Coordinates of C-alpha atoms in Angstrom, one line a residue:
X1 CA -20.9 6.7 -3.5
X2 CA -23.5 4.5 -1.7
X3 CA -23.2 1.2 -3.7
X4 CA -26.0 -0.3 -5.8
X5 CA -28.9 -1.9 -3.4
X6 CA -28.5 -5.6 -4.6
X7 CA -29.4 -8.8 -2.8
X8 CA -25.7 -9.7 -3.3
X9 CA -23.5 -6.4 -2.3
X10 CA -20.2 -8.8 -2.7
X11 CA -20.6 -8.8 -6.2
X12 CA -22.4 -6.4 -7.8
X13 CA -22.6 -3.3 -5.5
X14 CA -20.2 -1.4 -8.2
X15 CA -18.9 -2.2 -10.9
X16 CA -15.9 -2.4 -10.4
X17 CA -12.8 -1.6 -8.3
X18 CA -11.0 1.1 -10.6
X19 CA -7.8 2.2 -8.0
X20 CA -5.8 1.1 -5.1
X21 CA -6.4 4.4 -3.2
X22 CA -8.8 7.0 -2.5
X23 CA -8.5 10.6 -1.5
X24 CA -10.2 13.8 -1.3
X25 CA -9.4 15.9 -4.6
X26 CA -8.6 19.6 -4.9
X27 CA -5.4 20.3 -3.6
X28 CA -3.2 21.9 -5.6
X29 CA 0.8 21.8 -6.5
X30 CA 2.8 24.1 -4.9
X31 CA 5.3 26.5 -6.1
X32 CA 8.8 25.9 -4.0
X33 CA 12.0 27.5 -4.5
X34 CA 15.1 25.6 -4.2
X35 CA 16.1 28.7 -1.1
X36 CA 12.6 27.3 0.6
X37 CA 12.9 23.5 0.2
X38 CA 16.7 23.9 2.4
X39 CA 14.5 26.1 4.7
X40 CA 12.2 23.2 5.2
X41 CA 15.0 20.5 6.6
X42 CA 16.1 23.6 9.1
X43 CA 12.7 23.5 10.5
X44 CA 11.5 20.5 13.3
X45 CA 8.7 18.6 12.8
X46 CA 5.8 19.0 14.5
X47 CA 4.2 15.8 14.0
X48 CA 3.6 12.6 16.6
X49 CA 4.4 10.1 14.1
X50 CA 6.8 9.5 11.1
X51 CA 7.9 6.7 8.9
X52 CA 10.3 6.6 6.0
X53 CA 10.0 5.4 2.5
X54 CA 12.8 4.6 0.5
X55 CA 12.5 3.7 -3.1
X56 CA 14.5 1.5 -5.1
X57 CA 13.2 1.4 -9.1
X58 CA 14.6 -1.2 -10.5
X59 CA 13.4 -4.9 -11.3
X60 CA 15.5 -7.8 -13.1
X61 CA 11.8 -8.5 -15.5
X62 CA 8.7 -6.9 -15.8
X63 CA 5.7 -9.0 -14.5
X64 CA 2.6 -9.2 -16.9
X65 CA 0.1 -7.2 -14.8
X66 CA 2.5 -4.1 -13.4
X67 CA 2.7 -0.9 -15.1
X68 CA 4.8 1.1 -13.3
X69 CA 8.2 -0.9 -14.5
X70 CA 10.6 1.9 -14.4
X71 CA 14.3 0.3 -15.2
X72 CA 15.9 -2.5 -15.9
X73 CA 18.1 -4.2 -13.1
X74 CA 21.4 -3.3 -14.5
X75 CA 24.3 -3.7 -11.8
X76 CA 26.3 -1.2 -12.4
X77 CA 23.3 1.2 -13.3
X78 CA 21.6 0.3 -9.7
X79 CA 24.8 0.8 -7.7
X80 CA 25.6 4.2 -9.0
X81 CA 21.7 5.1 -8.0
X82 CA 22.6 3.4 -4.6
X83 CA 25.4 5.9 -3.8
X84 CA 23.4 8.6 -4.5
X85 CA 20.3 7.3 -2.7
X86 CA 22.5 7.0 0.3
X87 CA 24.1 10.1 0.0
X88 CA 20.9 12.2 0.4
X89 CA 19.9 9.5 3.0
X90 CA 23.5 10.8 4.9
X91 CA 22.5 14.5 4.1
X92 CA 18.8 14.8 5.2
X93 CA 19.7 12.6 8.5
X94 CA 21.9 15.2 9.5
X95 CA 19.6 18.1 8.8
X96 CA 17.7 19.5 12.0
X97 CA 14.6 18.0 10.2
X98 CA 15.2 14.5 9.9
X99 CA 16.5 14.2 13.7
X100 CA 14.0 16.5 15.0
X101 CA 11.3 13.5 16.2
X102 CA 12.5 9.3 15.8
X103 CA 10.6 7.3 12.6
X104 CA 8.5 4.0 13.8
X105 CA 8.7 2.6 10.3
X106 CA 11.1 2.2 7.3
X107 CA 9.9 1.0 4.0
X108 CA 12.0 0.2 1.4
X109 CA 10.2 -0.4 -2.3
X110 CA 10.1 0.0 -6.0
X111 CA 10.5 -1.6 -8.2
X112 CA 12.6 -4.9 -6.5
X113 CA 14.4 -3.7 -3.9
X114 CA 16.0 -7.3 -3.4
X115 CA 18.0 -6.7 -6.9
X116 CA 20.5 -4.5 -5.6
X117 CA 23.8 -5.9 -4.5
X118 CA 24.8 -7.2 -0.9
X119 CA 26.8 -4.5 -0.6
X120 CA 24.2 -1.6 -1.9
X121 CA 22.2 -3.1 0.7
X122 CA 24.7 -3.1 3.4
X123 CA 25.5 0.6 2.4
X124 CA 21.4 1.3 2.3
X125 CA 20.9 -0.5 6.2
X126 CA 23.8 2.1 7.1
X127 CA 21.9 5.4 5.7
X128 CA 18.8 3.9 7.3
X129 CA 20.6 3.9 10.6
X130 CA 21.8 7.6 10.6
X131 CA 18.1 8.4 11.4
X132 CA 16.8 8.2 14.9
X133 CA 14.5 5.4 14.9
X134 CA 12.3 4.0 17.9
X135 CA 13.7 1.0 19.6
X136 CA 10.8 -1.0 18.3
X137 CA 11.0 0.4 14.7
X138 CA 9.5 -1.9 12.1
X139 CA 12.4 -1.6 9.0
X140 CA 10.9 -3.6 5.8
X141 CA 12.5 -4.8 3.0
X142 CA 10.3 -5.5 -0.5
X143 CA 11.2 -7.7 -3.1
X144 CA 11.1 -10.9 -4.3
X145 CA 12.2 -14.6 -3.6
X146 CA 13.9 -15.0 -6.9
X147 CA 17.4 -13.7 -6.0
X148 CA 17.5 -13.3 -2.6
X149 CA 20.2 -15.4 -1.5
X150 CA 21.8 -15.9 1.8
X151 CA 24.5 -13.3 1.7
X152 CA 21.6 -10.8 1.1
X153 CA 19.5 -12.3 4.0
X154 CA 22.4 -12.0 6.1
X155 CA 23.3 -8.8 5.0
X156 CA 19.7 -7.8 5.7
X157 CA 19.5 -8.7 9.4
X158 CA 22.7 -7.4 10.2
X159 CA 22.0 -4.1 8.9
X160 CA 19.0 -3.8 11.0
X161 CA 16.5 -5.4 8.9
X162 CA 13.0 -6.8 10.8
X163 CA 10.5 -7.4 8.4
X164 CA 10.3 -9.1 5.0
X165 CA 7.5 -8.2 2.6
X166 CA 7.7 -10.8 -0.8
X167 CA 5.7 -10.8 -3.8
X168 CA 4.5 -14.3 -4.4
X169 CA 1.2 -13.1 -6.3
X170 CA 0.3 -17.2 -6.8
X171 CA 2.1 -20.6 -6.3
X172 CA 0.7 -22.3 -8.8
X173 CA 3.9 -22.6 -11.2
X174 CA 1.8 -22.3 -14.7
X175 CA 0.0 -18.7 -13.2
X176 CA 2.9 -17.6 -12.2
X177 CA 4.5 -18.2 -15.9
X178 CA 1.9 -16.3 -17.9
X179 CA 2.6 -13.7 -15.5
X180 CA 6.2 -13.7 -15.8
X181 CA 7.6 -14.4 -12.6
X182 CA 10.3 -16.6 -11.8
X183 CA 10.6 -19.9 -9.9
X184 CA 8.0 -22.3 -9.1
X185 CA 5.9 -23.2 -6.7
X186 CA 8.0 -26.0 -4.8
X187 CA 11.2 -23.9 -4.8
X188 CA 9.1 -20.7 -3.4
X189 CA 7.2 -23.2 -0.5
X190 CA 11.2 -24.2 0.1
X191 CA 12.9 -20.8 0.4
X192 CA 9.8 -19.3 2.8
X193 CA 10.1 -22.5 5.0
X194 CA 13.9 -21.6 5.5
X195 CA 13.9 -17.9 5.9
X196 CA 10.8 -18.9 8.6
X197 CA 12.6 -21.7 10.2
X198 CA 13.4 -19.6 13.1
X199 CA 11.0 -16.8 13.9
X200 CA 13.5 -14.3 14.1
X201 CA 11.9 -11.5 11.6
X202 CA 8.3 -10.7 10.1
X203 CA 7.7 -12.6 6.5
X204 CA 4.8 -10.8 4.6
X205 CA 3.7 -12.4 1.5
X206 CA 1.5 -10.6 -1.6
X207 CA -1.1 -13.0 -3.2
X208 CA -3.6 -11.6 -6.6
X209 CA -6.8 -13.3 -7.0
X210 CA -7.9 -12.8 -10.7
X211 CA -4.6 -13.3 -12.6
X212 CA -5.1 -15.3 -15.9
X213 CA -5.7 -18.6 -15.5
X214 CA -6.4 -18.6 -11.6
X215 CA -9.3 -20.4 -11.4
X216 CA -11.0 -21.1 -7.8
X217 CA -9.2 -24.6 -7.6
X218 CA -5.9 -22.6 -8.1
X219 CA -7.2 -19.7 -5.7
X220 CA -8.2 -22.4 -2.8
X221 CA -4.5 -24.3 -3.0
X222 CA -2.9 -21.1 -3.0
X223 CA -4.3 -20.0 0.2
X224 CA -3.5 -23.1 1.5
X225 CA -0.1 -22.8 0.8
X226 CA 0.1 -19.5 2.1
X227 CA -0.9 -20.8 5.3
X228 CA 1.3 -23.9 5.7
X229 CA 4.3 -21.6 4.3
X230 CA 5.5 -20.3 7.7
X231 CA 4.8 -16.6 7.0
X232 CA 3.4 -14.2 9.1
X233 CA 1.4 -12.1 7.4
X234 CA -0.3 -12.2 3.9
X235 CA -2.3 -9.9 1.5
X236 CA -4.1 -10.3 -0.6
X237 CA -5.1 -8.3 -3.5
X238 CA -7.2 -8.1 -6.3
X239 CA -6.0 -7.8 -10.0
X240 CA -7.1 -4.1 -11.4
X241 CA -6.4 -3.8 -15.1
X242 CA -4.7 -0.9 -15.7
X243 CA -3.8 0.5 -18.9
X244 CA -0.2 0.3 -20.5
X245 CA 0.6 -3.8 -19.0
X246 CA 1.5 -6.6 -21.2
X247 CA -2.2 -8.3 -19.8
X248 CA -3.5 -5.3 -21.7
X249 CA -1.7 -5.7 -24.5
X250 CA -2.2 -9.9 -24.6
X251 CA -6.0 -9.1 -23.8
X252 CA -5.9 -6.8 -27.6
X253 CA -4.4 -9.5 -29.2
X254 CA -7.1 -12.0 -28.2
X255 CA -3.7 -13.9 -26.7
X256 CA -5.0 -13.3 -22.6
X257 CA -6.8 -16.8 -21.8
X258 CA -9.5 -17.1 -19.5
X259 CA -9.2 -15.1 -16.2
X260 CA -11.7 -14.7 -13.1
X261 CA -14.3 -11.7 -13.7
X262 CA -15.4 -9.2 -11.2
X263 CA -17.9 -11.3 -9.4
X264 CA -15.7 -14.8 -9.3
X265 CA -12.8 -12.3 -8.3
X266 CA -15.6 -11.0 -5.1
X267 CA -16.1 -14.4 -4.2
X268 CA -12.4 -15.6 -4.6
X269 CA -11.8 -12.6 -1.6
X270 CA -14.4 -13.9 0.2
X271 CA -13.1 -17.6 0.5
X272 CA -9.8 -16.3 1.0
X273 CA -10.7 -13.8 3.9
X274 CA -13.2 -16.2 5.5
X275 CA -10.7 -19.1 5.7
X276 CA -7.8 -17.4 7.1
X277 CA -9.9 -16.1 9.5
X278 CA -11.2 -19.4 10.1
X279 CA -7.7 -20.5 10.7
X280 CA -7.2 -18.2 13.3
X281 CA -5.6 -15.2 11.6
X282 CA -6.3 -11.9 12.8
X283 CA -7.1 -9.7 10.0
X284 CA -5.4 -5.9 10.6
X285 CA -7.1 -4.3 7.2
X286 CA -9.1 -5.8 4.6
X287 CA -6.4 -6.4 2.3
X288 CA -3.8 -7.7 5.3
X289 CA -4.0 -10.7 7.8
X290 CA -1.6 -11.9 10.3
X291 CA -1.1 -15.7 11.7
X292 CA 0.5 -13.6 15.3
X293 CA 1.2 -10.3 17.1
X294 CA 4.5 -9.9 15.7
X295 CA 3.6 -8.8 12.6
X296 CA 2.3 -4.9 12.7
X297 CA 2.2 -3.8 9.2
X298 CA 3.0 -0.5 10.8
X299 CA 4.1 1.3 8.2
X300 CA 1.1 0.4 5.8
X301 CA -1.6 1.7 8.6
X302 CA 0.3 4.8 9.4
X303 CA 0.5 5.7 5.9
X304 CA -3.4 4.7 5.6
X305 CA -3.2 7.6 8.2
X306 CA -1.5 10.3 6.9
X307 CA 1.8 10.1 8.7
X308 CA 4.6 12.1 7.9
X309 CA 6.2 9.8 5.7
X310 CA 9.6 11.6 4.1
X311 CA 10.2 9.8 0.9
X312 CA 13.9 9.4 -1.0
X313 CA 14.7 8.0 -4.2
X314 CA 13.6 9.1 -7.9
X315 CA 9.5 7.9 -7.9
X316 CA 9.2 8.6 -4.1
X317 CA 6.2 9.6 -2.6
X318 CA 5.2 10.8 0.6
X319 CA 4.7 14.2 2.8
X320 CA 7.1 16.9 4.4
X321 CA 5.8 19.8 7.3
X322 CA 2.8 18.5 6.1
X323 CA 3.0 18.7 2.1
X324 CA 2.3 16.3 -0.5
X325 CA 5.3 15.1 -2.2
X326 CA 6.2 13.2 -5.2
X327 CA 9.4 12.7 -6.9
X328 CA 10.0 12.4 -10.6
X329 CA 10.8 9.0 -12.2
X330 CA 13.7 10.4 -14.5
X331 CA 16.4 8.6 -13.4
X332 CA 19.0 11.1 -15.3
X333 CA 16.9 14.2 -13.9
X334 CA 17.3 12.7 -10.5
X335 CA 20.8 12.3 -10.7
X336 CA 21.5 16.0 -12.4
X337 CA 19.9 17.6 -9.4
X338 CA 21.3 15.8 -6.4
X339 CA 24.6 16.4 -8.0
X340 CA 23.6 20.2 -8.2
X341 CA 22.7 19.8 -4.4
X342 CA 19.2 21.1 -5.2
X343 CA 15.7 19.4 -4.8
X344 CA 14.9 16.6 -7.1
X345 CA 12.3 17.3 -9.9
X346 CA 8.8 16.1 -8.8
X347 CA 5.3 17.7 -7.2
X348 CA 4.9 19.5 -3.9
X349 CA 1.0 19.4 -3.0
X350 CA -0.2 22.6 -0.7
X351 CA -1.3 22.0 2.5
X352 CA -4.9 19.4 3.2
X353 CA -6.8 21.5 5.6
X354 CA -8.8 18.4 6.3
X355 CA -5.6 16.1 6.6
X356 CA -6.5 14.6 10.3
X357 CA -9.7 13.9 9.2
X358 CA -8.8 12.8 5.9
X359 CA -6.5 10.4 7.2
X360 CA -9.0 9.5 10.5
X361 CA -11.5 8.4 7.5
X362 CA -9.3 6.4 5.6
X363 CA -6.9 4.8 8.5
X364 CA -10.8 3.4 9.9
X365 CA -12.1 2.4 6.8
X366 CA -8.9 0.7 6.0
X367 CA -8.7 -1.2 9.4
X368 CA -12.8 -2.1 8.5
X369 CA -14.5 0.1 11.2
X370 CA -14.8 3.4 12.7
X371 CA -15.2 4.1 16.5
X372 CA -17.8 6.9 15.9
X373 CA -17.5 9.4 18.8
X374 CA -14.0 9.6 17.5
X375 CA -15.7 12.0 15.1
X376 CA -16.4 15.5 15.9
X377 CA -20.0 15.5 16.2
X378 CA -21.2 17.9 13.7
X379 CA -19.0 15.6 11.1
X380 CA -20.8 12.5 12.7
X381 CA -24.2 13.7 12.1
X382 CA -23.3 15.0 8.7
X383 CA -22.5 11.8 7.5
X384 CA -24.8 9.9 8.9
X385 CA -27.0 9.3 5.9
X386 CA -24.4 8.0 3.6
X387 CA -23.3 5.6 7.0
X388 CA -27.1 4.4 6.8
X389 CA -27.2 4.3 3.4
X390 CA -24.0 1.8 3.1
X391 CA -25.9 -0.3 5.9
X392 CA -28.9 -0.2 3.5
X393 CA -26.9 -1.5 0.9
X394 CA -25.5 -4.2 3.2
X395 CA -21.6 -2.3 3.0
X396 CA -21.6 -2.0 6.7
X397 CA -23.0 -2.4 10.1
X398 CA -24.3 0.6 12.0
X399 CA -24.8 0.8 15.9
X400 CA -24.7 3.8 18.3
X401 CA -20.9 3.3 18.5
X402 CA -19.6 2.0 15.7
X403 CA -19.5 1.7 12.1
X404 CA -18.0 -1.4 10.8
X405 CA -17.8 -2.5 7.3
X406 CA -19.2 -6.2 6.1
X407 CA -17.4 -8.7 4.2
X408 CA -18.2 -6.8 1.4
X409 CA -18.1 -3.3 2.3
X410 CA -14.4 -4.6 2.9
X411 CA -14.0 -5.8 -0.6
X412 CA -15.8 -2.6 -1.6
X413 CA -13.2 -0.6 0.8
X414 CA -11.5 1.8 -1.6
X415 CA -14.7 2.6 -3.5
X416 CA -16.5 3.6 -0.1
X417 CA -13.4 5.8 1.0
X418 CA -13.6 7.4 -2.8
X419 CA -17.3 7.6 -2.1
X420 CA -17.1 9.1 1.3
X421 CA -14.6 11.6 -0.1
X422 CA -16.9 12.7 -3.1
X423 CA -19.6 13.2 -0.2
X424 CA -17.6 15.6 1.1
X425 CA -16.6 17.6 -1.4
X426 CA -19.9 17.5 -3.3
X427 CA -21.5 18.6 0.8
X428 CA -18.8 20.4 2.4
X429 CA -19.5 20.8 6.3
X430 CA -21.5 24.0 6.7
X431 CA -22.0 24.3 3.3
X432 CA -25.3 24.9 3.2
X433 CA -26.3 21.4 1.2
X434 CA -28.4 18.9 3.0
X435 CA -26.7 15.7 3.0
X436 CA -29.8 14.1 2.1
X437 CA -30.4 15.7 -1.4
X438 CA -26.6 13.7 -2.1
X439 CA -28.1 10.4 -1.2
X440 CA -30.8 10.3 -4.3
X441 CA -34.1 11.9 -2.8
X442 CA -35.9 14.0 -4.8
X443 CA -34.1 17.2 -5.5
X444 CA -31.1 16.4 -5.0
X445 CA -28.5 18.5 -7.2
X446 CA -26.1 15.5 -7.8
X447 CA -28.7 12.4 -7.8
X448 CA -27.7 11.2 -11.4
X449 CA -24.2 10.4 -9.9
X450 CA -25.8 8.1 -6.5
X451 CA -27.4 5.1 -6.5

């Protein structure tokens, strides 16, 4: 919760980074009838900003670290799933719902979106535009280099396409091997420099620090590379070993090869974040940077925010009339039930009483700091103590106005938001605990869990 105090927080003020999110816990599923879930796309939204997520689960080979491959890129497979994506695209645009307020953002994941055909895509570009949009809407496309060819590119920015976002995870040809990933590194700097050439749309690359055999020689040529490449934004993000991946499965085999641990993997984000910065890019989160202002990464801060976000596509996630919502990953359940013209199997979450808040807390820590009067003030004071305590622990910066996070209270980000959430819960605002007895004095009820 507070981080271990440590003359070097970068390293060792937790163990380790165990998830890619944080939220607060204890909202349950909801029960939702197939008569109420049409009653929901009669009803407007009431909500200032929205985004769309579109998912697309499919990928032509499964990288070494992911373990969320859902199905293989086969053609014909991905283009019956494309009619039927857009199909329910066609049918919630027209609902009073979906044109009820305009969307800002459009992502479209998986998966690899860039596997589908030029054609899917063209069809998918068409759906998107059935939905009022603002004139200035950032529409992003995920994927990969590997297959992307021109008729796809072209296909992309007629259909309305503005941003780019591709998975590079390393240069370096004999990482990117043992990971599985395709090409190498001089015919990825050579694609990126002609998709760039021109300025006319947003290129995002993804870089990992930690993947087997990325040692800091590897790490420092690869953010080199990133920079020369012509993109204008990049994140990066560190390897979390998660269970059911074929690193897992090499790493029981005594087959994974050396690999960065938790502290080289601290210090590989810190030379990575201090030199881009050094370069001039602005950093927008402390996983994202851009090289100028026409990259946003709208959509990843408003979801950081708890946007509405209405999702689409089997393995979707997002929120509806302010709802939790998840769709199932069975692709043949998916299909049954938008052929029955009822709601897709998956999990509707009841209501977050705490959602502005929620989503207040983790859009700041996210961006790295957190204006402080834009607290309510009984909230402020209440968490002040685990605010001084993360300055304690040299996680963050604390003045009358601000809180911001330090170059390791960013690497540290999602473990402070899961922190700040446990808080919470474990010291609910006028809950009768002092916040003080969570922050390890004597008597507190929950001081075996703190630091």
């Amino acid at each position: 919760m507070t981080g271990l105090a440590t003359p070097d927080p970068l390293k060792f003020a937790f163990a380790a980074k165990t998830s890619a999110h944080a939220s607060r816990g204890g909202i349950r599923p909801l029960t939702l009838d197939d008569a109420g879930w049409q009653a929901w796309w009669q009803q407007e939204s009431q909500v200032e900003e929205r985004a769309l997520y579109i998912h697309i689960p499919f990928c032509r080979k499964r990288c070494s670290f992911c373990n969320f491959f859902e199905n293989g890129a086969n053609p014909a497979r991905m283009s019956r799933y494309m009619a039927a994506l857009c199909a329910s695209l066609h049918q919630a645009a027209d609902a009073p719902f979906g044109q009820s307020r305009p969307f800002s953002a459009v992502y479209v994941g998986g998966g690899t979106p860039t596997d589908m055909a030029a054609d899917d895509l063209a069809r998918l570009a068409e759906a998107i535009r059935r939905f009022p949009l603002t004139a200035d809407a950032e529409v992003t496309l995920e994927g990969r280099l590997n297959g992307f060819d021109d008729e796809k590119w072209q296909t992309a920015l007629a259909g309305g396409f503005n941003r780019f976002s591709f998975g590079v995870q390393s240069f370096d040809t004999e990482v990117r091997q043992q990971a599985a990933r395709f090409d190498d590194r001089e015919t990825l700097l050579a694609r990126l420099a002609e998709l760039t050439r021109d300025d006319a749309v947003v290129i995002v690359a993804d870089l990992i620090f930690g993947l087997p055999g990325q040692d800091d020689t590897v790490w420092r040529q690869d953010i080199a590379d990133v920079m020369a490449s012509g993109v204008h934004g990049v994140d990066l993000y560190q390897l979390i070993a998660m269970a059911g991946t074929n690193l897992e499965r090499a790493e029981a085999k005594g087959k994974l090869g050396w690999s960065a641990d938790g502290q080289q993997r601290a210090s590989m984000y810190a030379y990575g974040a201090q030199t881009l910065e050094q370069g001039g890019w602005q950093r927008l989160s402390g996983s994202h940077w851009r090289r100028g202002d026409a990259e946003q990464s709208r959509y990843n801060q408003m979801a950081k925010r708890g946007a509405e976000i209405l999702p689409f596509g089997a393995g979707a996630g997002g929120s509806v009339h302010g709802h939790g919502l998840m769709y199932g990953r069975d692709l043949a359940l998916w299909h049954e039930a938008l052929a029955a013209g009822v709601r897709a199997p998956g999990m509707v979450m009841g209501r977050n009483p705490n959602a502005r808040i929620d989503g207040l807390l983790r859009g700041a820590l996210d961006t790295g700091w957190l204006a402080l009067n834009r607290l309510p003030s009984p909230l402020q004071t209440h968490l002040m103590p685990l605010f001084m305590a993360w300055q304690r622990h040299g996680l963050a910066e604390l003045t009358d106005q601000r809180l911001e996070l330090t170059l390791a209270g960013r690497f540290w980000n999602v473990n402070l938001q899961a922190g700040l959430f446990e808080f919470l819960q474990l010291n609910p605002l006028g809950g009768g605990s002092a916040p003080s007895a969570s922050l390890g004095h004597p008597g507190g009820a929950v001081r075996h869990s703190l630091v």
